[in-house]
């Protein structure tokens, strides 16, 4: 991905401006990937001397050669030398860090071994599917008889975080871990069972931590999802943004507003520059004021690598605009890419870094030609307003396909609508953050910031699911979208009819036809492929659960998966409109992240015990949309069409929470084979459930995506003929060999959504189970 991204960006830059700095950026990016994946390949820097010698020989002009040709060759060879030297510097950095990283990678974490880590938090504490996660750097590692100093980066995941858990805090963490993939910044991913804050943030980090906490406290009482959005707009703190609003922001291409992007940093620099200019300061003082404000902003929003990258890109873009020289801006951009990768080679695999570089390059190179082109058939101010988000979307779209194979057709419109509110919300939120300790002023400014935040939230919720078009995934999808984007840009920019506009129009027409075929028409064709008579459908929603049960036209949905797009596609394919009963087994994002796909069309919600304020907000949102809320308790029963359902877990007592309080429900009859769905229960509550569960079941939805923490006695009690494993690409090794072997010993047929896609189960005329797989055996 990083090599493709770098090549794509560099090709675009080279097309418009033959900048000498481009090869340096390309070499730095490409060799960073090679160095990280191949453990310190430093060869390119050694070849720089050879290139320089070649330049000296070619520079000899004693044989009647064209001096301009010789000079061009000298320039080209000199560029090769510099590019290889930059690549060598990246590789040297990787090699320097290798011993410490190897020492941490050698820690015995296999088999779920518990290890004690002393570490310092280096990244913001962000919400995740299972709680919180943050970047850190270890200082000591202890396990068994070993206790040694090791300084290397890790990612820590925890079920919850303390208020003093912030950037700069020193922690003692105890838990299990697994090794991160090659090329990742983190050496280990630590699942923390115990966290002790040894020392909270100190000095300036303590000051900015208190400011952020003050802003969160000030905005906590403001109404609706907009209140939680203010801190995201101002300082990139998304901890109070609801999952539903976060999904809507992503699907409407507005999620960059809650990330600390180059736009936020550029706004801060511009304000400081303008204030200094208004005070009559000289140009040098204005620049210094802008840089000082940017440094303070980086500290406020946490100086993690992504923030530093955004600040660097913003400074480059602003300088290019201030100088009025697009070529200079591109030179600074490409040199900065090389410099940042030399300082932090691990950003080469960061999608955020690639998106930032692509967006900055698009604003420097593409926005103005698009504005001029559209200015031929629309008012000039409107053309300028459209050109900026359109340029960014055309540049970033191919990279975003690597994350989600869908295109937000309304992204440009959403950004145009939100554009006036974003800077106002950011500025007012920042001032409210800095004034959080002053009761009346801080509260008043937060109230003012709520208005633009509500405008942005309303825009996201209104346009979020309006026109999300499916697209090819992976590198092929990214390449295809890049071609379509180039065709759109060419059609707009080309001033006169000709072969370029004809070819661009043909590409766009073919793409529109394909989208129509894979959209409404494609959905109809897919519905025809689905066999009739199914009673259970396990949707392929990635690493998450979404199981549909149908009897006599009535529908139960057990969990919604992590994202609304795949759930929407699955329900459309199955022809499901109304959900009679929605079972939320628990509130992890991989089980309720897809809720926006069904909001407003759910009759009854059967839910597990809420454990946090955000869980309560989720339930309140469902209730406000017309759903009836029912707390699930063991022993409850009901009807689904002609089928019967029963809740087996949790009990009335609150002895368990989180995964272990997952709602376990069974359904049977009315065309549905007897099935029990185990949520995310771990082995201990499974053992308790096994003692109370009676009878066997035809089908089991395996607990927790096939984790190793299972009770074999429960599965022996269930004695399933078919085991459904709802799982996607993950870092946990799900499904684990332990549960697979258990199911094989029981003689169960195993069907996995990651291997077979959509799974449909029914009951044949002779009472036997039928299984249909979208793909595979």
PDB file of N, CA and C in Angstrom, residues 104-105 107-117 138 141 154-157 173-180 187-193 731-732 736:
ATOM      1  N   UNK A 104      12.640  -6.298  22.388  1.00  0.00           N
ATOM      2  CA  UNK A 104      11.249  -6.380  22.822  1.00  0.00           C
ATOM      3  C   UNK A 104      10.520  -7.512  22.099  1.00  0.00           C
ATOM      4  N   UNK A 105      10.816  -7.697  20.822  1.00  0.00           N
ATOM      5  CA  UNK A 105      10.177  -8.778  20.071  1.00  0.00           C
ATOM      6  C   UNK A 105      10.556 -10.145  20.614  1.00  0.00           C
ATOM      7  N   UNK A 107      10.749 -10.938  23.713  1.00  0.00           N
ATOM      8  CA  UNK A 107      10.059 -11.236  24.973  1.00  0.00           C
ATOM      9  C   UNK A 107       9.093 -12.395  24.750  1.00  0.00           C
ATOM     10  N   UNK A 108       9.070 -13.317  25.683  1.00  0.00           N
ATOM     11  CA  UNK A 108       8.244 -14.516  25.559  1.00  0.00           C
ATOM     12  C   UNK A 108       6.784 -14.180  25.862  1.00  0.00           C
ATOM     13  N   UNK A 109       6.019 -13.892  24.812  1.00  0.00           N
ATOM     14  CA  UNK A 109       4.606 -13.569  24.981  1.00  0.00           C
ATOM     15  C   UNK A 109       3.703 -14.676  24.449  1.00  0.00           C
ATOM     16  N   UNK A 110       4.298 -15.757  23.969  1.00  0.00           N
ATOM     17  CA  UNK A 110       3.510 -16.834  23.381  1.00  0.00           C
ATOM     18  C   UNK A 110       2.693 -17.559  24.452  1.00  0.00           C
ATOM     19  N   UNK A 111       1.604 -18.151  23.999  1.00  0.00           N
ATOM     20  CA  UNK A 111       0.776 -18.938  24.905  1.00  0.00           C
ATOM     21  C   UNK A 111      -0.006 -18.116  25.906  1.00  0.00           C
ATOM     22  N   UNK A 112      -0.203 -16.821  25.626  1.00  0.00           N
ATOM     23  CA  UNK A 112      -0.967 -15.978  26.547  1.00  0.00           C
ATOM     24  C   UNK A 112      -0.241 -15.672  27.838  1.00  0.00           C
ATOM     25  N   UNK A 113       1.112 -15.666  27.803  1.00  0.00           N
ATOM     26  CA  UNK A 113       1.892 -15.402  29.016  1.00  0.00           C
ATOM     27  C   UNK A 113       1.692 -13.968  29.477  1.00  0.00           C
ATOM     28  N   UNK A 114       1.565 -13.798  30.791  1.00  0.00           N
ATOM     29  CA  UNK A 114       1.420 -12.459  31.361  1.00  0.00           C
ATOM     30  C   UNK A 114       2.795 -11.848  31.585  1.00  0.00           C
ATOM     31  N   UNK A 115       2.919 -10.569  31.188  1.00  0.00           N
ATOM     32  CA  UNK A 115       4.183  -9.844  31.286  1.00  0.00           C
ATOM     33  C   UNK A 115       3.900  -8.486  31.912  1.00  0.00           C
ATOM     34  N   UNK A 116       4.840  -8.008  32.725  1.00  0.00           N
ATOM     35  CA  UNK A 116       4.745  -6.669  33.322  1.00  0.00           C
ATOM     36  C   UNK A 116       5.564  -5.688  32.486  1.00  0.00           C
ATOM     37  N   UNK A 117       4.934  -4.579  32.112  1.00  0.00           N
ATOM     38  CA  UNK A 117       5.596  -3.547  31.309  1.00  0.00           C
ATOM     39  C   UNK A 117       5.574  -2.234  32.082  1.00  0.00           C
ATOM     40  N   UNK A 138       7.963   1.418  25.893  1.00  0.00           N
ATOM     41  CA  UNK A 138       8.356   0.698  27.102  1.00  0.00           C
ATOM     42  C   UNK A 138       9.674   1.226  27.633  1.00  0.00           C
ATOM     43  N   UNK A 141      10.717  -4.308  31.003  1.00  0.00           N
ATOM     44  CA  UNK A 141       9.856  -5.463  30.771  1.00  0.00           C
ATOM     45  C   UNK A 141      10.276  -6.549  31.751  1.00  0.00           C
ATOM     46  N   UNK A 154       4.978   0.256  21.657  1.00  0.00           N
ATOM     47  CA  UNK A 154       3.919  -0.747  21.738  1.00  0.00           C
ATOM     48  C   UNK A 154       2.570  -0.040  21.581  1.00  0.00           C
ATOM     49  N   UNK A 155       1.543  -0.824  21.308  1.00  0.00           N
ATOM     50  CA  UNK A 155       0.158  -0.362  21.375  1.00  0.00           C
ATOM     51  C   UNK A 155      -0.492  -1.077  22.546  1.00  0.00           C
ATOM     52  N   UNK A 156      -1.167  -0.322  23.405  1.00  0.00           N
ATOM     53  CA  UNK A 156      -1.825  -0.897  24.573  1.00  0.00           C
ATOM     54  C   UNK A 156      -3.330  -0.800  24.384  1.00  0.00           C
ATOM     55  N   UNK A 157      -4.010  -1.920  24.647  1.00  0.00           N
ATOM     56  CA  UNK A 157      -5.473  -1.946  24.601  1.00  0.00           C
ATOM     57  C   UNK A 157      -5.986  -2.311  25.987  1.00  0.00           C
ATOM     58  N   UNK A 173       1.884  -1.784  33.424  1.00  0.00           N
ATOM     59  CA  UNK A 173       0.824  -2.526  32.750  1.00  0.00           C
ATOM     60  C   UNK A 173       1.128  -4.007  32.832  1.00  0.00           C
ATOM     61  N   UNK A 174       0.131  -4.782  33.198  1.00  0.00           N
ATOM     62  CA  UNK A 174       0.281  -6.234  33.234  1.00  0.00           C
ATOM     63  C   UNK A 174      -0.771  -6.853  32.326  1.00  0.00           C
ATOM     64  N   UNK A 175      -0.329  -7.775  31.460  1.00  0.00           N
ATOM     65  CA  UNK A 175      -1.287  -8.406  30.570  1.00  0.00           C
ATOM     66  C   UNK A 175      -0.609  -9.284  29.548  1.00  0.00           C
ATOM     67  N   UNK A 176      -1.391  -9.757  28.606  1.00  0.00           N
ATOM     68  CA  UNK A 176      -0.879 -10.592  27.524  1.00  0.00           C
ATOM     69  C   UNK A 176      -0.551  -9.710  26.325  1.00  0.00           C
ATOM     70  N   UNK A 177       0.116 -10.287  25.345  1.00  0.00           N
ATOM     71  CA  UNK A 177       0.505  -9.507  24.167  1.00  0.00           C
ATOM     72  C   UNK A 177       0.713 -10.434  22.987  1.00  0.00           C
ATOM     73  N   UNK A 178       0.727  -9.857  21.810  1.00  0.00           N
ATOM     74  CA  UNK A 178       1.137 -10.576  20.603  1.00  0.00           C
ATOM     75  C   UNK A 178       1.969  -9.630  19.748  1.00  0.00           C
ATOM     76  N   UNK A 179       2.790 -10.209  18.884  1.00  0.00           N
ATOM     77  CA  UNK A 179       3.694  -9.410  18.056  1.00  0.00           C
ATOM     78  C   UNK A 179       2.935  -8.766  16.910  1.00  0.00           C
ATOM     79  N   UNK A 180       3.227  -7.492  16.675  1.00  0.00           N
ATOM     80  CA  UNK A 180       2.576  -6.763  15.587  1.00  0.00           C
ATOM     81  C   UNK A 180       3.126  -7.233  14.245  1.00  0.00           C
ATOM     82  N   UNK A 187       5.977  -2.749  18.220  1.00  0.00           N
ATOM     83  CA  UNK A 187       6.566  -4.086  18.196  1.00  0.00           C
ATOM     84  C   UNK A 187       5.568  -5.098  18.743  1.00  0.00           C
ATOM     85  N   UNK A 188       4.863  -4.723  19.812  1.00  0.00           N
ATOM     86  CA  UNK A 188       3.886  -5.599  20.440  1.00  0.00           C
ATOM     87  C   UNK A 188       2.549  -4.874  20.571  1.00  0.00           C
ATOM     88  N   UNK A 189       1.474  -5.645  20.570  1.00  0.00           N
ATOM     89  CA  UNK A 189       0.151  -5.144  20.940  1.00  0.00           C
ATOM     90  C   UNK A 189      -0.186  -5.775  22.285  1.00  0.00           C
ATOM     91  N   UNK A 190      -0.312  -4.947  23.305  1.00  0.00           N
ATOM     92  CA  UNK A 190      -0.487  -5.418  24.679  1.00  0.00           C
ATOM     93  C   UNK A 190      -1.954  -5.296  25.064  1.00  0.00           C
ATOM     94  N   UNK A 191      -2.550  -6.409  25.484  1.00  0.00           N
ATOM     95  CA  UNK A 191      -3.901  -6.402  26.035  1.00  0.00           C
ATOM     96  C   UNK A 191      -3.782  -6.314  27.555  1.00  0.00           C
ATOM     97  N   UNK A 192      -4.052  -5.133  28.078  1.00  0.00           N
ATOM     98  CA  UNK A 192      -3.807  -4.865  29.496  1.00  0.00           C
ATOM     99  C   UNK A 192      -4.944  -5.402  30.359  1.00  0.00           C
ATOM    100  N   UNK A 193      -4.576  -6.204  31.356  1.00  0.00           N
ATOM    101  CA  UNK A 193      -5.543  -6.655  32.366  1.00  0.00           C
ATOM    102  C   UNK A 193      -5.483  -5.757  33.591  1.00  0.00           C
ATOM    103  N   UNK A 731      -6.300  -9.407  14.145  1.00  0.00           N
ATOM    104  CA  UNK A 731      -4.958  -9.573  14.707  1.00  0.00           C
ATOM    105  C   UNK A 731      -4.922 -10.572  15.853  1.00  0.00           C
ATOM    106  N   UNK A 732      -6.028 -11.241  16.112  1.00  0.00           N
ATOM    107  CA  UNK A 732      -6.112 -12.121  17.275  1.00  0.00           C
ATOM    108  C   UNK A 732      -5.882 -13.594  16.940  1.00  0.00           C
ATOM    109  N   UNK A 736      -9.237 -19.637  16.508  1.00  0.00           N
ATOM    110  CA  UNK A 736      -8.043 -20.307  17.011  1.00  0.00           C
ATOM    111  C   UNK A 736      -8.153 -21.822  16.817  1.00  0.00           C
TER     112      UNK A 736
END
